[in-house]
Short mmCIF file of C-alpha atoms in Angstrom, two decimals:
data_model
loop_
_atom_site.label_atom_id
_atom_site.label_comp_id
_atom_site.label_asym_id
_atom_site.label_seq_id
_atom_site.Cartn_x
_atom_site.Cartn_y
_atom_site.Cartn_z
CA UNK A 385 -11.84 -1.64 -60.78
CA UNK A 386 -13.81 0.76 -58.59
CA UNK A 387 -14.57 -2.02 -56.09
CA UNK A 388 -10.90 -2.98 -55.99
CA UNK A 389 -9.95 0.63 -55.28
CA UNK A 390 -12.46 0.89 -52.44
CA UNK A 391 -11.23 -2.39 -50.98
CA UNK A 392 -7.64 -1.16 -51.11
CA UNK A 393 -8.67 2.12 -49.47
CA UNK A 394 -10.46 0.29 -46.67
CA UNK A 395 -7.47 -2.02 -46.20
CA UNK A 396 -5.08 0.94 -45.95
CA UNK A 397 -7.39 2.68 -43.45
CA UNK A 398 -7.58 -0.49 -41.35
CA UNK A 399 -3.79 -0.83 -41.34
CA UNK A 400 -3.45 2.85 -40.39
CA UNK A 401 -5.78 2.48 -37.39
CA UNK A 402 -4.05 -0.74 -36.35
CA UNK A 403 -0.78 1.14 -35.95
CA UNK A 404 -2.15 4.16 -34.14
CA UNK A 405 -3.69 4.70 -30.70
CA UNK A 406 -5.28 7.92 -29.47
CA UNK A 407 -5.37 8.58 -25.73
CA UNK A 408 -7.38 11.29 -23.97
CA UNK A 409 -5.88 11.69 -20.51
CA UNK A 410 -6.07 13.99 -17.52
CA UNK A 411 -2.78 12.65 -16.14
CA UNK A 412 0.37 14.72 -16.65
CA UNK A 413 3.18 12.84 -14.95
CA UNK A 414 6.60 12.07 -16.43
CA UNK A 415 6.07 8.37 -15.79
CA UNK A 416 3.05 8.34 -18.10
CA UNK A 417 5.16 9.52 -21.03
CA UNK A 418 7.77 6.86 -20.24
CA UNK A 419 4.98 4.26 -20.35
CA UNK A 420 3.78 5.47 -23.75
CA UNK A 421 7.32 5.33 -25.08
CA UNK A 422 7.73 1.73 -23.89
CA UNK A 423 4.39 0.71 -25.38
CA UNK A 424 5.38 2.17 -28.75
CA UNK A 425 8.75 0.38 -28.65
CA UNK A 426 7.26 -2.98 -27.68
CA UNK A 427 4.25 -2.96 -30.01
CA UNK A 428 5.15 -0.68 -32.92
CA UNK A 429 1.88 1.17 -32.31
CA UNK A 430 2.17 4.94 -32.48
CA UNK A 431 0.44 6.76 -29.62
CA UNK A 432 -1.12 10.22 -29.81
CA UNK A 433 -1.65 11.75 -26.36
CA UNK A 434 -4.18 14.54 -25.69
CA UNK A 435 -4.30 16.18 -22.25
CA UNK A 436 -7.00 18.28 -20.57
CA UNK A 437 -9.11 18.14 -17.43
CA UNK A 438 -11.76 15.47 -17.06
CA UNK A 439 -14.84 17.59 -17.76
CA UNK A 440 -13.25 19.05 -20.89
CA UNK A 441 -12.34 15.62 -22.26
CA UNK A 442 -15.76 14.14 -21.49
CA UNK A 443 -17.50 17.05 -23.23
CA UNK A 444 -15.15 16.66 -26.15
CA UNK A 445 -15.93 12.96 -26.43
CA UNK A 446 -19.65 13.74 -26.36
CA UNK A 447 -19.39 16.41 -29.05
CA UNK A 448 -17.18 14.29 -31.28
CA UNK A 449 -19.38 11.22 -30.88
CA UNK A 450 -18.51 8.30 -33.12
CA UNK A 451 -16.16 10.61 -35.06
CA UNK A 452 -13.88 11.02 -32.06
CA UNK A 453 -10.31 9.82 -32.68
CA UNK A 454 -10.02 8.76 -29.03
CA UNK A 455 -9.50 5.08 -28.22
CA UNK A 456 -8.60 5.39 -24.54
CA UNK A 457 -9.79 7.65 -21.70
CA UNK A 458 -7.64 7.96 -18.55
CA UNK A 459 -8.52 10.03 -15.51
CA UNK A 460 -8.21 10.26 -11.75
CA UNK A 461 -11.15 9.80 -9.38
CA UNK A 462 -14.06 7.41 -9.69
CA UNK A 463 -16.50 10.34 -9.94
CA UNK A 464 -14.92 11.38 -13.25
CA UNK A 465 -15.01 7.81 -14.55
CA UNK A 466 -18.66 7.56 -13.56
CA UNK A 467 -19.46 10.84 -15.30
CA UNK A 468 -17.84 9.49 -18.47
CA UNK A 469 -19.79 6.24 -18.18
CA UNK A 470 -23.10 8.03 -17.61
CA UNK A 471 -22.35 10.29 -20.59
CA UNK A 472 -22.33 7.24 -22.82
CA UNK A 473 -18.80 7.72 -24.17
CA UNK A 474 -17.28 4.47 -22.84
CA UNK A 475 -17.43 0.90 -24.10
CA UNK A 476 -17.37 -2.36 -22.10
CA UNK A 477 -14.20 -4.42 -22.34
CA UNK A 478 -14.12 -8.18 -21.99
CA UNK A 479 -10.64 -9.04 -20.75
CA UNK A 480 -9.82 -12.09 -18.64
CA UNK A 481 -6.46 -10.52 -17.82
CA UNK A 482 -8.02 -7.31 -16.46
CA UNK A 483 -10.67 -9.20 -14.51
CA UNK A 484 -8.11 -11.61 -13.05
CA UNK A 485 -5.58 -8.89 -12.23
CA UNK A 486 -7.80 -6.13 -10.83
CA UNK A 487 -9.80 -6.88 -7.67
CA UNK A 488 -13.54 -6.74 -8.26
CA UNK A 489 -14.03 -3.74 -5.95
CA UNK A 490 -11.63 -1.67 -8.10
CA UNK A 491 -13.40 -2.00 -11.44
CA UNK A 492 -16.74 -1.07 -12.90
CA UNK A 493 -19.44 -3.72 -12.51
CA UNK A 494 -20.21 -3.33 -16.24
CA UNK A 495 -16.51 -3.51 -17.23
CA UNK A 496 -16.50 0.04 -18.60
CA UNK A 497 -13.59 1.28 -16.49
CA UNK A 498 -10.73 -0.29 -14.54
CA UNK A 499 -8.39 0.97 -11.81
CA UNK A 500 -4.73 1.41 -12.70
CA UNK A 501 -3.57 2.97 -9.39
CA UNK A 502 -4.98 3.55 -5.91
CA UNK A 503 -4.76 6.57 -3.60
CA UNK A 504 -5.80 6.83 0.05
CA UNK A 505 -7.68 9.83 1.46
CA UNK A 506 -6.14 10.44 4.87
CA UNK A 507 -5.93 13.03 7.64
CA UNK A 508 -2.62 14.88 7.85
CA UNK A 509 -1.16 16.85 10.77
CA UNK A 510 2.08 18.60 11.68
CA UNK A 511 4.30 16.18 13.60
CA UNK A 512 6.34 19.11 14.96
CA UNK A 513 3.38 20.99 16.43
CA UNK A 514 2.63 18.67 19.38
CA UNK A 515 -0.83 18.07 17.96
CA UNK A 516 -2.99 15.75 20.06
CA UNK A 517 -4.13 13.08 17.61
CA UNK A 518 -5.47 10.61 20.17
CA UNK A 519 -9.11 11.49 19.42
CA UNK A 520 -8.74 11.88 15.66
CA UNK A 521 -9.11 8.30 14.49
CA UNK A 522 -11.98 8.22 11.99
CA UNK A 523 -13.47 10.34 9.21
CA UNK A 524 -16.49 10.76 11.47
CA UNK A 525 -14.27 12.50 14.06
CA UNK A 526 -13.65 15.38 11.65
CA UNK A 527 -17.23 16.53 12.27
CA UNK A 528 -17.13 16.45 16.08
CA UNK A 529 -17.62 19.85 17.81
CA UNK A 530 -14.37 19.47 19.74
CA UNK A 531 -12.45 20.07 16.50
CA UNK A 532 -14.17 23.32 15.60
CA UNK A 533 -11.85 25.62 13.63
CA UNK A 534 -9.17 22.95 13.29
CA UNK A 535 -9.90 21.21 9.98
CA UNK A 536 -9.10 21.89 6.32
CA UNK A 537 -10.99 20.32 3.43
CA UNK A 538 -11.12 20.79 -0.34
CA UNK A 539 -14.18 22.52 -1.80
CA UNK A 540 -17.35 20.50 -2.25
CA UNK A 541 -16.91 20.68 -6.03
CA UNK A 542 -13.56 18.87 -5.91
CA UNK A 543 -13.90 15.25 -7.07
CA UNK A 544 -12.01 14.01 -3.99
CA UNK A 545 -14.53 15.71 -1.70
CA UNK A 546 -17.49 14.29 -3.59
CA UNK A 547 -16.18 10.73 -3.50
CA UNK A 548 -15.24 10.90 0.18
CA UNK A 549 -18.78 11.93 1.10
CA UNK A 550 -20.15 9.34 -1.33
CA UNK A 551 -18.14 6.68 0.52
CA UNK A 552 -19.63 7.84 3.83
CA UNK A 553 -23.12 7.62 2.32
CA UNK A 554 -22.34 4.10 1.10
CA UNK A 555 -21.05 3.05 4.52
CA UNK A 556 -23.13 5.06 7.01
CA UNK A 557 -26.27 6.09 5.13
CA UNK A 558 -27.53 9.48 3.91
CA UNK A 559 -28.73 10.79 7.27
CA UNK A 560 -25.38 10.34 9.00
CA UNK A 561 -23.55 11.58 5.90
CA UNK A 562 -25.52 14.83 5.97
CA UNK A 563 -24.79 15.29 9.68
CA UNK A 564 -21.11 14.69 8.90
CA UNK A 565 -21.02 17.22 6.08
CA UNK A 566 -22.66 19.88 8.29
CA UNK A 567 -20.36 19.13 11.20
CA UNK A 568 -17.28 19.24 8.97
CA UNK A 569 -18.37 22.57 7.50
CA UNK A 570 -18.74 23.99 11.02
CA UNK A 571 -15.22 22.79 11.87
CA UNK A 572 -13.37 24.37 8.95
CA UNK A 573 -10.47 26.58 9.97
CA UNK A 574 -10.74 28.56 6.72
CA UNK A 575 -13.04 28.41 3.70
CA UNK A 576 -11.85 25.81 1.18
CA UNK A 577 -9.14 27.13 -1.11
CA UNK A 578 -6.56 25.56 -3.36
CA UNK A 579 -5.56 21.91 -3.51
CA UNK A 580 -4.15 19.30 -1.17
CA UNK A 581 -0.64 20.73 -1.21
CA UNK A 582 -1.98 24.18 -0.32
CA UNK A 583 -3.76 22.67 2.67
CA UNK A 584 -0.58 20.86 3.70
CA UNK A 585 1.25 24.19 3.70
CA UNK A 586 -1.53 25.71 5.83
CA UNK A 587 -1.19 22.94 8.41
CA UNK A 588 2.58 23.42 8.43
CA UNK A 589 2.06 27.16 8.96
CA UNK A 590 -0.23 26.52 11.92
CA UNK A 591 -3.43 27.76 10.28
CA UNK A 592 -5.15 24.46 11.10
CA UNK A 593 -4.37 21.23 12.91
CA UNK A 594 -5.74 18.72 10.42
CA UNK A 595 -6.10 18.48 6.64
CA UNK A 596 -7.96 15.89 4.60
CA UNK A 597 -5.73 14.94 1.68
CA UNK A 598 -4.35 12.16 -0.51
CA UNK A 599 -1.15 10.43 0.56
CA UNK A 600 0.53 10.88 -2.81
CA UNK A 601 0.57 14.67 -2.37
CA UNK A 602 2.77 14.14 0.68
CA UNK A 603 5.08 12.08 -1.53
CA UNK A 604 5.18 14.86 -4.10
CA UNK A 605 6.02 17.43 -1.42
CA UNK A 606 8.79 15.26 0.04
CA UNK A 607 10.36 14.81 -3.38
CA UNK A 608 9.85 18.36 -4.61
CA UNK A 609 12.66 20.50 -6.01
CA UNK A 610 11.38 23.27 -3.75
CA UNK A 611 13.18 23.05 -0.38
CA UNK A 612 10.27 24.62 1.48
CA UNK A 613 7.87 22.02 0.12
CA UNK A 614 10.27 19.25 1.15
CA UNK A 615 10.23 20.69 4.67
CA UNK A 616 6.42 20.69 4.63
CA UNK A 617 6.24 17.11 3.36
CA UNK A 618 8.69 15.82 5.95
CA UNK A 619 6.76 17.52 8.77
CA UNK A 620 3.46 15.89 7.95
CA UNK A 621 2.17 12.93 9.91
CA UNK A 622 -0.46 10.59 8.50
CA UNK A 623 -3.60 9.30 10.18
CA UNK A 624 -5.18 6.43 8.26
CA UNK A 625 -8.82 6.72 9.35
CA UNK A 626 -11.23 3.98 10.44
CA UNK A 627 -8.57 1.36 11.05
CA UNK A 628 -10.75 -0.33 13.67
CA UNK A 629 -13.64 -0.43 11.22
CA UNK A 630 -14.04 -0.35 7.46
CA UNK A 631 -10.59 1.10 6.72
CA UNK A 632 -9.32 4.17 4.88
CA UNK A 633 -11.23 5.46 1.87
CA UNK A 634 -9.61 4.41 -1.40
CA UNK A 635 -9.98 6.26 -4.68
CA UNK A 636 -8.42 5.39 -8.01
CA UNK A 637 -6.96 6.49 -11.29
CA UNK A 638 -8.72 4.55 -14.00
CA UNK A 639 -8.66 3.63 -17.66
CA UNK A 640 -11.44 2.96 -20.14
CA UNK A 641 -12.01 2.26 -23.82
CA UNK A 642 -14.12 4.81 -25.69
CA UNK A 643 -17.11 3.71 -27.70
CA UNK A 644 -15.65 5.64 -30.65
CA UNK A 645 -12.47 3.54 -30.74
CA UNK A 646 -11.40 2.57 -34.25
CA UNK A 647 -8.73 0.25 -32.88
CA UNK A 648 -10.25 -1.78 -30.08
CA UNK A 649 -7.56 -4.46 -30.22
CA UNK A 650 -4.74 -1.97 -29.64
CA UNK A 651 -6.81 -0.14 -27.03
CA UNK A 652 -7.32 -3.32 -25.02
CA UNK A 653 -3.65 -4.19 -25.44
CA UNK A 654 -2.72 -0.80 -23.92
CA UNK A 655 -5.19 -1.25 -21.05
CA UNK A 656 -3.67 -4.62 -20.21
CA UNK A 657 -0.17 -3.19 -20.61
CA UNK A 658 -0.96 -0.70 -17.83
CA UNK A 659 -1.57 -3.57 -15.41
CA UNK A 660 1.70 -5.42 -16.04
CA UNK A 661 4.16 -5.41 -13.09
CA UNK A 662 6.72 -3.33 -14.99
CA UNK A 663 4.25 -0.57 -15.81
CA UNK A 664 2.57 -0.65 -12.41
CA UNK A 665 5.99 0.06 -10.93
CA UNK A 666 6.51 3.08 -13.20
CA UNK A 667 3.01 4.40 -12.53
CA UNK A 668 3.31 4.25 -8.77
CA UNK A 669 6.90 5.46 -8.54
CA UNK A 670 6.15 8.52 -10.66
CA UNK A 671 3.29 9.79 -8.51
CA UNK A 672 3.68 7.94 -5.19
CA UNK A 673 0.34 6.16 -5.55
CA UNK A 674 -0.41 2.56 -4.58
CA UNK A 675 -0.33 -0.18 -7.22
CA UNK A 676 -3.42 -2.20 -8.03
CA UNK A 677 -1.30 -5.35 -8.14
CA UNK A 678 -0.03 -6.82 -4.87
CA UNK A 679 3.20 -8.15 -6.40
CA UNK A 680 4.71 -4.71 -7.15
CA UNK A 681 7.29 -3.29 -4.75
CA UNK A 682 6.58 0.35 -3.94
CA UNK A 683 9.13 3.13 -3.52
CA UNK A 684 10.62 3.97 -0.14
CA UNK A 685 8.48 7.13 -0.02
CA UNK A 686 5.30 5.05 -0.30
CA UNK A 687 6.61 2.51 2.22
CA UNK A 688 7.15 5.38 4.64
CA UNK A 689 3.43 6.19 4.50
CA UNK A 690 2.97 3.04 6.55
CA UNK A 691 0.79 -0.03 6.30
CA UNK A 692 -2.94 0.39 6.70
CA UNK A 693 -6.32 -1.25 6.28
CA UNK A 694 -8.20 -0.03 3.21
CA UNK A 695 -11.94 0.20 2.72
CA UNK A 696 -12.82 -2.52 0.21
CA UNK A 697 -16.32 -1.36 -0.54
CA UNK A 698 -16.70 -1.44 -4.35
CA UNK A 699 -15.66 1.92 -5.77
CA UNK A 700 -18.55 1.53 -8.21
CA UNK A 701 -20.91 1.61 -5.20
CA UNK A 702 -19.22 4.81 -4.05
CA UNK A 703 -19.69 6.21 -7.54
CA UNK A 704 -23.42 5.48 -7.37
CA UNK A 705 -23.67 7.90 -4.43
CA UNK A 706 -21.78 10.85 -5.94
CA UNK A 707 -24.97 12.67 -7.02
CA UNK A 708 -26.36 12.27 -3.51
CA UNK A 709 -23.10 13.65 -2.11
CA UNK A 710 -23.33 16.74 -4.32
CA UNK A 711 -26.93 17.28 -3.17
CA UNK A 712 -26.00 16.96 0.51
CA UNK A 713 -23.12 19.42 0.21
CA UNK A 714 -25.50 21.88 -1.44
CA UNK A 715 -28.17 21.40 1.23
CA UNK A 716 -25.77 22.09 4.13
CA UNK A 717 -24.17 25.07 2.36
CA UNK A 718 -20.76 23.47 1.79
CA UNK A 719 -19.33 25.10 -1.32
#
């Protein structure tokens, strides 16, 4: 009788987990909640959604260990995904669909994380300020002495800054990357402050000529409910760097299964769901990012960014150089 009771208890627990999915996510866009709603409707699996920043969620996963309720981890920036991987909180996923759908350079070589959207790190300028952009063609140009006092850049601790430098290390080597970081620091118009949208406003206000930022922030400004931000977004021009060479640096938002997952089947189902055309469309329309799939039509805002050549170096290779990037920023005094 006791054995029968324990079997029944285990069966009930298994059924409970099979109908529940726990997501730890740093994303906070309306489209993400629409996606969860659709997944619940189509699968009957109830989703619990926990939000915080990446470092908080990774620490939480570490502290909770195997007792963590989390099945899925979602975050922006390959540096955050790499931190999670190196912390030992992720599990490899064997999925033919994910491997066939996501280009190899946009997923972890050990299948521990996968891109769900792409974002390009570009150079923005004010189209209405008669800015001479003829000599600003590449990331390397940002560090040239002729642009002293004209450039804005996020702090060295920002994930976007770390991965951009890591991509330069991967492409140009550590020596040139260090020279670039020092030259860029010397060219800053103001000390780093705020986020990409703050820098866009500074460029619009004439405090600097160029800002390094992600394209999707321009989309968010253009579609803001704040009229002033719309004016800023519409005034910004985009330079896609290194178009005659490797192409513009690409970063990602990514998804992973946790090694604590009690419902791996549902977790994998959700991961694959995120790469379907319907959901890719919602993801990219909500935040003006680029889809991972090539068969998804982007919004007019994203089309207006223009076509460009993207750097197809594996983002996992970029991730391998993040620690070196942090060290270089520290050595040159970039904070």
